[in-house]
PDB file of N, CA and C in Angstrom:
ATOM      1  N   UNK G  32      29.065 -95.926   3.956  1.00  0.00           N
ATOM      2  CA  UNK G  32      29.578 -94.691   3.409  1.00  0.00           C
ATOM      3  C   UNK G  32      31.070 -94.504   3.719  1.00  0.00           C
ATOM      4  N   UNK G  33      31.778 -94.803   4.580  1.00  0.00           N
ATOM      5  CA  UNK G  33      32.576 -94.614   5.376  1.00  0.00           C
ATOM      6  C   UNK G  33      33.664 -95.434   4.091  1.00  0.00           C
ATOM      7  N   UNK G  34      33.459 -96.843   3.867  1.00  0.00           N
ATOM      8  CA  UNK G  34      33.865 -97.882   3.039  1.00  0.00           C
ATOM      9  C   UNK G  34      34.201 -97.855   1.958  1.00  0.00           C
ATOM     10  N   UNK G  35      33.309 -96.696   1.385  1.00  0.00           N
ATOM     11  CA  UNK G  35      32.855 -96.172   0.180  1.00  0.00           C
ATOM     12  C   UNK G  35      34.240 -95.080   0.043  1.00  0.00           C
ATOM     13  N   UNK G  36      34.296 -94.102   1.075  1.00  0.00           N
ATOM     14  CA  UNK G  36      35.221 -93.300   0.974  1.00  0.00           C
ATOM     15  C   UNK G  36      36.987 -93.542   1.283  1.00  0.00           C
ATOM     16  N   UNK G  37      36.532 -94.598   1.775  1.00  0.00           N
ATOM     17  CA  UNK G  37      38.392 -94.959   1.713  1.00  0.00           C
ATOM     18  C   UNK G  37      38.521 -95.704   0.519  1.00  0.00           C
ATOM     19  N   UNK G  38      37.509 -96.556   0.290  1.00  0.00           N
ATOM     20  CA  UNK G  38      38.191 -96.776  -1.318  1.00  0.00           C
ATOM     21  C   UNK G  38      38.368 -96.128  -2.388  1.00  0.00           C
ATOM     22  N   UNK G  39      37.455 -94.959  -2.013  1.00  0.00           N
ATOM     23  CA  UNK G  39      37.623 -93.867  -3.380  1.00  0.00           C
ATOM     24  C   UNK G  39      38.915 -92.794  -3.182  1.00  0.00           C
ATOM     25  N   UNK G  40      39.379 -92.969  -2.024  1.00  0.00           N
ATOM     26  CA  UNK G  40      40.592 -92.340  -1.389  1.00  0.00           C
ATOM     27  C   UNK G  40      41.669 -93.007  -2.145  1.00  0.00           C
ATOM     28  N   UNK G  41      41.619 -94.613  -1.872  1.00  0.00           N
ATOM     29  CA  UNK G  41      42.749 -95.250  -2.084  1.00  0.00           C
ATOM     30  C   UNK G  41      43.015 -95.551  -3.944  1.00  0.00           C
ATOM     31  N   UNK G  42      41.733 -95.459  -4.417  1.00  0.00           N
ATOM     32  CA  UNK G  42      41.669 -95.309  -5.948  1.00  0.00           C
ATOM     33  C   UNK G  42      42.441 -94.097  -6.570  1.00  0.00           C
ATOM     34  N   UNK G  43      41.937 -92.720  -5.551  1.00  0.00           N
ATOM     35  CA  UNK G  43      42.799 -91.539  -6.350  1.00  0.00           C
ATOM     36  C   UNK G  43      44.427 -91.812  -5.941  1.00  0.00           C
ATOM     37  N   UNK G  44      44.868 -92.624  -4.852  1.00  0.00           N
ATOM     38  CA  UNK G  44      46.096 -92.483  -4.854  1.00  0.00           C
ATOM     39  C   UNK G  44      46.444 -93.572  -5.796  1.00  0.00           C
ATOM     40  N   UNK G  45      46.054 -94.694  -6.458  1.00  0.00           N
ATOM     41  CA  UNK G  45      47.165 -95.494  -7.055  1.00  0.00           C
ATOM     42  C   UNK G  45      46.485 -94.195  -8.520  1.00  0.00           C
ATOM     43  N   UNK G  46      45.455 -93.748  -8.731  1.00  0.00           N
ATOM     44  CA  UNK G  46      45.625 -92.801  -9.867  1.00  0.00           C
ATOM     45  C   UNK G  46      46.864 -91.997 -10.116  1.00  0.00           C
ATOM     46  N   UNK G  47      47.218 -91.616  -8.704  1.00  0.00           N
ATOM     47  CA  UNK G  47      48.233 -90.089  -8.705  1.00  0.00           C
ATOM     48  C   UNK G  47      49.363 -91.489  -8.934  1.00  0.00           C
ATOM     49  N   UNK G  48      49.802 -92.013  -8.425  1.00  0.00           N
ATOM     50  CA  UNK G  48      50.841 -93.031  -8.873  1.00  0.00           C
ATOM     51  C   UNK G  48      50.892 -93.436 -10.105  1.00  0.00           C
ATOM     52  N   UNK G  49      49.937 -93.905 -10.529  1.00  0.00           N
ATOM     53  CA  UNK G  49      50.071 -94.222 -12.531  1.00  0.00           C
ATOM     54  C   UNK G  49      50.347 -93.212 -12.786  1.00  0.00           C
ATOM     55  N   UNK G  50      50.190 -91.583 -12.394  1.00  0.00           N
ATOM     56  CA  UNK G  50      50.154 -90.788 -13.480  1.00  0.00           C
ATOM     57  C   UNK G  50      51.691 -90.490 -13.307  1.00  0.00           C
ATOM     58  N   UNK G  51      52.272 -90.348 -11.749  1.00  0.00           N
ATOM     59  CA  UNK G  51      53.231 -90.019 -11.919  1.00  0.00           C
ATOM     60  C   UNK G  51      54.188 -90.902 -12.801  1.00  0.00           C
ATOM     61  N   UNK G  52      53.831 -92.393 -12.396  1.00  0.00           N
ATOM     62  CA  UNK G  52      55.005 -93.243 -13.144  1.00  0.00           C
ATOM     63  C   UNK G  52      54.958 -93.218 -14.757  1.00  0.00           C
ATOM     64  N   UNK G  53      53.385 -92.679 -15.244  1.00  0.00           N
ATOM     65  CA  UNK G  53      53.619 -92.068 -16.663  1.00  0.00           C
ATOM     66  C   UNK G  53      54.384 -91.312 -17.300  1.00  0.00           C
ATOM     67  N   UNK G  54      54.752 -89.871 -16.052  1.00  0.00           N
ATOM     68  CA  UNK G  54      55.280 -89.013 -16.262  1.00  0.00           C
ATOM     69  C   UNK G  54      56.673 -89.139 -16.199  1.00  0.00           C
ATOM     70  N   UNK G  55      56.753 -90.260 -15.409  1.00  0.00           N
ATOM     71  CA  UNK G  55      58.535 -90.781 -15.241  1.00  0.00           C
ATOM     72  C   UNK G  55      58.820 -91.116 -16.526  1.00  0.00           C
ATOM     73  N   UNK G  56      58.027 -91.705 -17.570  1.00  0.00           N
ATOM     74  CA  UNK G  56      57.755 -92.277 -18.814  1.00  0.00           C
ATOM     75  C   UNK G  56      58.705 -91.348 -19.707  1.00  0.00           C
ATOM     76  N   UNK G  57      58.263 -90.193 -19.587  1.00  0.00           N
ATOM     77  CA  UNK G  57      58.845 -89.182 -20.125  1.00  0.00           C
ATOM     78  C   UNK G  57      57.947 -89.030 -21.223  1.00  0.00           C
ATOM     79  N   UNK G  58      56.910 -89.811 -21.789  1.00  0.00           N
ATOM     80  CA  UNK G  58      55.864 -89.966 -23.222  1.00  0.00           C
ATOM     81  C   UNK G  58      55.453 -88.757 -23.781  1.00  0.00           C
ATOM     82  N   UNK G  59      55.472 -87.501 -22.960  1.00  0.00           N
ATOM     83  CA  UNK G  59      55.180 -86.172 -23.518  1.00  0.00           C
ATOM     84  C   UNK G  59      56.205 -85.629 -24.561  1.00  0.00           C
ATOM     85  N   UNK G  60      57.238 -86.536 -24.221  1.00  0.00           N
ATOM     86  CA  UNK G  60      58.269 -85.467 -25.550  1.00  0.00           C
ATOM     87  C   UNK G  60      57.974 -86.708 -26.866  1.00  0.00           C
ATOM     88  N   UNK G  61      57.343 -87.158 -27.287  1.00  0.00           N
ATOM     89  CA  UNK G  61      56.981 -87.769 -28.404  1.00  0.00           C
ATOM     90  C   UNK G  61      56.269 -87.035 -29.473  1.00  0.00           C
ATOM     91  N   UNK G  62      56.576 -86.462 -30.234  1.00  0.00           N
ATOM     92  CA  UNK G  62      56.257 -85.429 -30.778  1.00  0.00           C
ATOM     93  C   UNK G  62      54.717 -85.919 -31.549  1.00  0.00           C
ATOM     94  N   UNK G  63      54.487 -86.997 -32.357  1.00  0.00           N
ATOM     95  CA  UNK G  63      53.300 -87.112 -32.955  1.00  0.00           C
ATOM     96  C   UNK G  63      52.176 -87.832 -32.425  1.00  0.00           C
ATOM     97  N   UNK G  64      51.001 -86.892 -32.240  1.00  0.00           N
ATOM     98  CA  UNK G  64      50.356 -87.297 -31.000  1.00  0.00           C
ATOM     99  C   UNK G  64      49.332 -88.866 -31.247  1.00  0.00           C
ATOM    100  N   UNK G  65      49.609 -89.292 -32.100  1.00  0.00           N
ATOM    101  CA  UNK G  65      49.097 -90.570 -32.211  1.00  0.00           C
ATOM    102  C   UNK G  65      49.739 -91.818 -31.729  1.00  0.00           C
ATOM    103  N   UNK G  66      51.395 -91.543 -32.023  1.00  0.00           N
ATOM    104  CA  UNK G  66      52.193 -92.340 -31.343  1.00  0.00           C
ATOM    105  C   UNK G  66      52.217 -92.325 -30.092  1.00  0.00           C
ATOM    106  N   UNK G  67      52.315 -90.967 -29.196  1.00  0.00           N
ATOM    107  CA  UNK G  67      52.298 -90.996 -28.084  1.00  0.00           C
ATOM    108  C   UNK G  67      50.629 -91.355 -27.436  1.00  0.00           C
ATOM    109  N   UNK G  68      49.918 -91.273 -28.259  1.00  0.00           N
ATOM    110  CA  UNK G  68      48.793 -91.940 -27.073  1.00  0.00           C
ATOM    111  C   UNK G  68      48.784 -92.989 -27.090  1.00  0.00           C
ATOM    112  N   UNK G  69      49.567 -93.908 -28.666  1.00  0.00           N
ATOM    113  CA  UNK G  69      49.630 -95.725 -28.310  1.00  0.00           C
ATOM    114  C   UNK G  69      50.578 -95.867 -27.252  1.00  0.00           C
ATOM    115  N   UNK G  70      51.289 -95.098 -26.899  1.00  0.00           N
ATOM    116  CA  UNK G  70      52.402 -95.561 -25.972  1.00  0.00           C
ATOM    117  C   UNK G  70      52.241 -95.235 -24.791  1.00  0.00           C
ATOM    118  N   UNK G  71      50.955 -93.991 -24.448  1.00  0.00           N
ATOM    119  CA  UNK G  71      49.983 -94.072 -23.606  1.00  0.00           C
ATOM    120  C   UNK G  71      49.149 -95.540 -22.884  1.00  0.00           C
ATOM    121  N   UNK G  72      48.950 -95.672 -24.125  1.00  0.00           N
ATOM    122  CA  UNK G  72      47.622 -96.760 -23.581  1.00  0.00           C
ATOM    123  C   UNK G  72      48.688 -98.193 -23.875  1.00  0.00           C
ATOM    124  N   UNK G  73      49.297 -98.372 -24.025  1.00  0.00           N
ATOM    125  CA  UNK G  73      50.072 -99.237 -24.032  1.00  0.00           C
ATOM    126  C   UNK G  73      50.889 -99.526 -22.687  1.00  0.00           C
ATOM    127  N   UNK G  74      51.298 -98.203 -22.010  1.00  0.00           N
ATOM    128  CA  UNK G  74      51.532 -97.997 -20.549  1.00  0.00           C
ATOM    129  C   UNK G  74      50.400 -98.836 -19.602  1.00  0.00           C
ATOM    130  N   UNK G  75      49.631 -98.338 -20.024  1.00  0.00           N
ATOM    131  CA  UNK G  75      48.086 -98.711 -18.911  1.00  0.00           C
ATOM    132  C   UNK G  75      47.949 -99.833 -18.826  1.00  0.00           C
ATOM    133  N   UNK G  76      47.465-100.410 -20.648  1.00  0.00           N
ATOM    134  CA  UNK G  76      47.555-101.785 -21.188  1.00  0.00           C
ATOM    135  C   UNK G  76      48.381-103.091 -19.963  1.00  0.00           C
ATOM    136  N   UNK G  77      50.056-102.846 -20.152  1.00  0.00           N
ATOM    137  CA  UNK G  77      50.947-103.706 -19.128  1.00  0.00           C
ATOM    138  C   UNK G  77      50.207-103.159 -17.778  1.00  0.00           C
ATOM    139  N   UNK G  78      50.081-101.987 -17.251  1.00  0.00           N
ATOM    140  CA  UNK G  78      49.763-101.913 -15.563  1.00  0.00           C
ATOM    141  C   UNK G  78      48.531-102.202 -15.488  1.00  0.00           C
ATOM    142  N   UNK G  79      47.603-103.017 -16.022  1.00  0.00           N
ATOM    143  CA  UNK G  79      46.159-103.506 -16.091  1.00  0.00           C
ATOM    144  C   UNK G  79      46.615-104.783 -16.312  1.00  0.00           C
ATOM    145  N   UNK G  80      47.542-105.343 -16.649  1.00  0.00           N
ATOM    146  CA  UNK G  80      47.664-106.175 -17.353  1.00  0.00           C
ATOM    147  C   UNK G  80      46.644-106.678 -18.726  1.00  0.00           C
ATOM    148  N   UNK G  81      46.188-105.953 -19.093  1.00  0.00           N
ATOM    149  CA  UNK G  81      45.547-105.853 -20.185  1.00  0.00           C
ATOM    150  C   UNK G  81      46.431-106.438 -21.882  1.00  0.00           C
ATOM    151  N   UNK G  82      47.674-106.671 -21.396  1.00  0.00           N
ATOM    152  CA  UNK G  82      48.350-107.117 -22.343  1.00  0.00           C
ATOM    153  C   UNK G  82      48.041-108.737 -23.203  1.00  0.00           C
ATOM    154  N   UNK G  83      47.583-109.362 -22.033  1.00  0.00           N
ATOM    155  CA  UNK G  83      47.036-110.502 -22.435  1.00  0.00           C
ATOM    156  C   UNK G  83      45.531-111.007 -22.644  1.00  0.00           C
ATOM    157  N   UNK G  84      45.229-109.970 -22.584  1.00  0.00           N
ATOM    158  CA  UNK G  84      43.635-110.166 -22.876  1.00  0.00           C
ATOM    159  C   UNK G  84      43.457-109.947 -24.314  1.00  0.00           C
ATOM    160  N   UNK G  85      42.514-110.755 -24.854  1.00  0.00           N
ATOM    161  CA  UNK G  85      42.066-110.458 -26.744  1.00  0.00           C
ATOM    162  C   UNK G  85      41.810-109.285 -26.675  1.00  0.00           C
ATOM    163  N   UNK G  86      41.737-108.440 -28.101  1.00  0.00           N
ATOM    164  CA  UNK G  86      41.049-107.555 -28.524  1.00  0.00           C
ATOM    165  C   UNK G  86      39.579-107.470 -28.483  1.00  0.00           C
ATOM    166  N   UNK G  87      39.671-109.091 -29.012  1.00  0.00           N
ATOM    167  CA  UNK G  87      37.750-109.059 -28.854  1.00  0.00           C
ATOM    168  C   UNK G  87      37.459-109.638 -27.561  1.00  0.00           C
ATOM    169  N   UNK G  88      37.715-109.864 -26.651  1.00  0.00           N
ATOM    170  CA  UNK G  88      37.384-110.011 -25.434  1.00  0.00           C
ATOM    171  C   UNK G  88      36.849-108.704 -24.937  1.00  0.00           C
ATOM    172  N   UNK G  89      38.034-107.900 -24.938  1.00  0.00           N
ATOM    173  CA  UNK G  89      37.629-106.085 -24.497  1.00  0.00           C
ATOM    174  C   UNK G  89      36.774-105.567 -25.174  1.00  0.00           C
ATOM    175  N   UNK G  90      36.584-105.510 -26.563  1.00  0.00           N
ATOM    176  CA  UNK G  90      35.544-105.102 -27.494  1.00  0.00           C
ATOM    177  C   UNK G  90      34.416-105.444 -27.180  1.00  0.00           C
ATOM    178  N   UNK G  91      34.018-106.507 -27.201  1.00  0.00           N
ATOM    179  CA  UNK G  91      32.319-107.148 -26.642  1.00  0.00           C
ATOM    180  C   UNK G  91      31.812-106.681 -26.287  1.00  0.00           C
ATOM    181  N   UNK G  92      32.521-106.581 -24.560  1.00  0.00           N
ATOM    182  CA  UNK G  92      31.305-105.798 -23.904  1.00  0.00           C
ATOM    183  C   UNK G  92      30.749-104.563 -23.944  1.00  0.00           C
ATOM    184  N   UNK G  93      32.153-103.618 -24.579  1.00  0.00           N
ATOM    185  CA  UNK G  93      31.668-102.226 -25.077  1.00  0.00           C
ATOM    186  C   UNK G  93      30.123-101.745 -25.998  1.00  0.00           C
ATOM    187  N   UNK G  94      30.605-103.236 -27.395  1.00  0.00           N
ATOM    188  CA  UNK G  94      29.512-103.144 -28.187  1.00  0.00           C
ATOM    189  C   UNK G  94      28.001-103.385 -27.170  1.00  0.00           C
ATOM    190  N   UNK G  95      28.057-104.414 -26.520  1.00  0.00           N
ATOM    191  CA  UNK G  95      26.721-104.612 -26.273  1.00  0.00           C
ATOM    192  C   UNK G  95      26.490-103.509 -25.561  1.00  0.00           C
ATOM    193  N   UNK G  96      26.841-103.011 -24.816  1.00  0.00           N
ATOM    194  CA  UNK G  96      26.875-101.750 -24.435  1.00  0.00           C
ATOM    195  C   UNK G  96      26.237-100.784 -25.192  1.00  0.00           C
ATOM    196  N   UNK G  97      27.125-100.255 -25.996  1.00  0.00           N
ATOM    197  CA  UNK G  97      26.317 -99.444 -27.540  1.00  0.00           C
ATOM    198  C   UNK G  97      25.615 -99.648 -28.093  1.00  0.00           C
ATOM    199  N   UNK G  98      24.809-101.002 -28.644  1.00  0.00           N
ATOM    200  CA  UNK G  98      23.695-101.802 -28.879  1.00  0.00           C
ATOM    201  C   UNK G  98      22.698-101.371 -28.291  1.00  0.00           C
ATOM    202  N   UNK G  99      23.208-101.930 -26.532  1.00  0.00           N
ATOM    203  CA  UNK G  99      22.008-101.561 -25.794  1.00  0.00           C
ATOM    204  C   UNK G  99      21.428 -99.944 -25.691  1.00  0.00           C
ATOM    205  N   UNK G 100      22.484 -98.854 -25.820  1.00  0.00           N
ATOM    206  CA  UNK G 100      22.641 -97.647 -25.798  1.00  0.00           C
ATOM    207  C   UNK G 100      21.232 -97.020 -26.636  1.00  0.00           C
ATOM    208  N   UNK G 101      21.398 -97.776 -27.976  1.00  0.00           N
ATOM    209  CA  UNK G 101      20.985 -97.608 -29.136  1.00  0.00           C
ATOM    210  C   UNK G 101      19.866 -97.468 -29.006  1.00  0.00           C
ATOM    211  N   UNK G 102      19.305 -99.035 -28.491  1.00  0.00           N
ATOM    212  CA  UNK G 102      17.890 -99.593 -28.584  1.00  0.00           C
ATOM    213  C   UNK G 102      17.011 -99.055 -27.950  1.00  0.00           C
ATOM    214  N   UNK G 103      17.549 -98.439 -26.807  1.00  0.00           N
ATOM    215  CA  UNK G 103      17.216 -97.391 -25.694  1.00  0.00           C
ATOM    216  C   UNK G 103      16.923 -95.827 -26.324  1.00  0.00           C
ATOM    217  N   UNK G 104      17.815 -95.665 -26.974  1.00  0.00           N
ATOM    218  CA  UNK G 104      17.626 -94.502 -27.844  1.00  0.00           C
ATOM    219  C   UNK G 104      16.164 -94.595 -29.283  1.00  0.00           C
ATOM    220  N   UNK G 105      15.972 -95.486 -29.955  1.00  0.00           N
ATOM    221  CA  UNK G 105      15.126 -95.628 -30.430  1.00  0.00           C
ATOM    222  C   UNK G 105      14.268 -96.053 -30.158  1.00  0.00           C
ATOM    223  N   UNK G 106      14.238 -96.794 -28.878  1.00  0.00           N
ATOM    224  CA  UNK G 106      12.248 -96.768 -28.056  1.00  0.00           C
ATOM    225  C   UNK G 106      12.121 -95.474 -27.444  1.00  0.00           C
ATOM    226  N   UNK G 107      13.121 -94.866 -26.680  1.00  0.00           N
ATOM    227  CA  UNK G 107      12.522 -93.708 -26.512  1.00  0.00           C
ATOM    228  C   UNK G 107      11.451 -92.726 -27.610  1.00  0.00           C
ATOM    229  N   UNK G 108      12.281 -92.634 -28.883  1.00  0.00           N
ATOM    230  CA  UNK G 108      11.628 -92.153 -30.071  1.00  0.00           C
ATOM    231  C   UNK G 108      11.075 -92.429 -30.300  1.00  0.00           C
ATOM    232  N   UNK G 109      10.459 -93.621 -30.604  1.00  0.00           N
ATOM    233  CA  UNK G 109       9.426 -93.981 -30.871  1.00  0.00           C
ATOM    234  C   UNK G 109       8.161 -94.312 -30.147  1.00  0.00           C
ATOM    235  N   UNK G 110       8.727 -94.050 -28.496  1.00  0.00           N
ATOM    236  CA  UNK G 110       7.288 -93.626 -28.020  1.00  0.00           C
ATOM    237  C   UNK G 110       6.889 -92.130 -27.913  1.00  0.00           C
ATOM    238  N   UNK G 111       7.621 -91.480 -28.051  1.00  0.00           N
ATOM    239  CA  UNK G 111       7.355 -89.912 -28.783  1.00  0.00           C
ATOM    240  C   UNK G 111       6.386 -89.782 -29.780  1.00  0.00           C
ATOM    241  N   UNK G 112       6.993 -90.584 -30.509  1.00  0.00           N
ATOM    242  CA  UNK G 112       5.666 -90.412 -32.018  1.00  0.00           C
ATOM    243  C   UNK G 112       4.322 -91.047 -32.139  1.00  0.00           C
TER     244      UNK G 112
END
């Protein structure tokens, strides 16, 4: 437990750090909010390094995810009926 809580300590601080260095960004004065959330997640993207990873690499696992979401959702229902 103890282990548990310093890492969740040390998680909110590099959080408060991305956000501030977002805010250093200045990205809020971008007036149309579609641009500014690509330039949002485009921020994150490089500090994840997420820049070099495929699209469909990241995509995958989401879907199976939602797949599985799904399938889960319709056996439930159908042991209802």
């Amino acid at each position: 437990m103890i282990e548990d809580s310093g890492k969740r300590g040390n998680t909110m601080a590099e959080r408060r750090q991305l956000f501030a260095e977002m805010r250093a960004q200045d990205l809020d004065r971008i007036r149309l909010s579609t641009y500014r959330t690509a330039c949002k997640l485009r921020f994150v993207q490089k500090k994840c390094n997420c820049e070099y990873a495929s699209c469909l690499n990241i995509r995958s696992p989401w879907m199976m995810q939602f797949i599985k979401h799904l399938n889960t959702i319709s056996n439930n229902s159908k042991k209802r009926d």
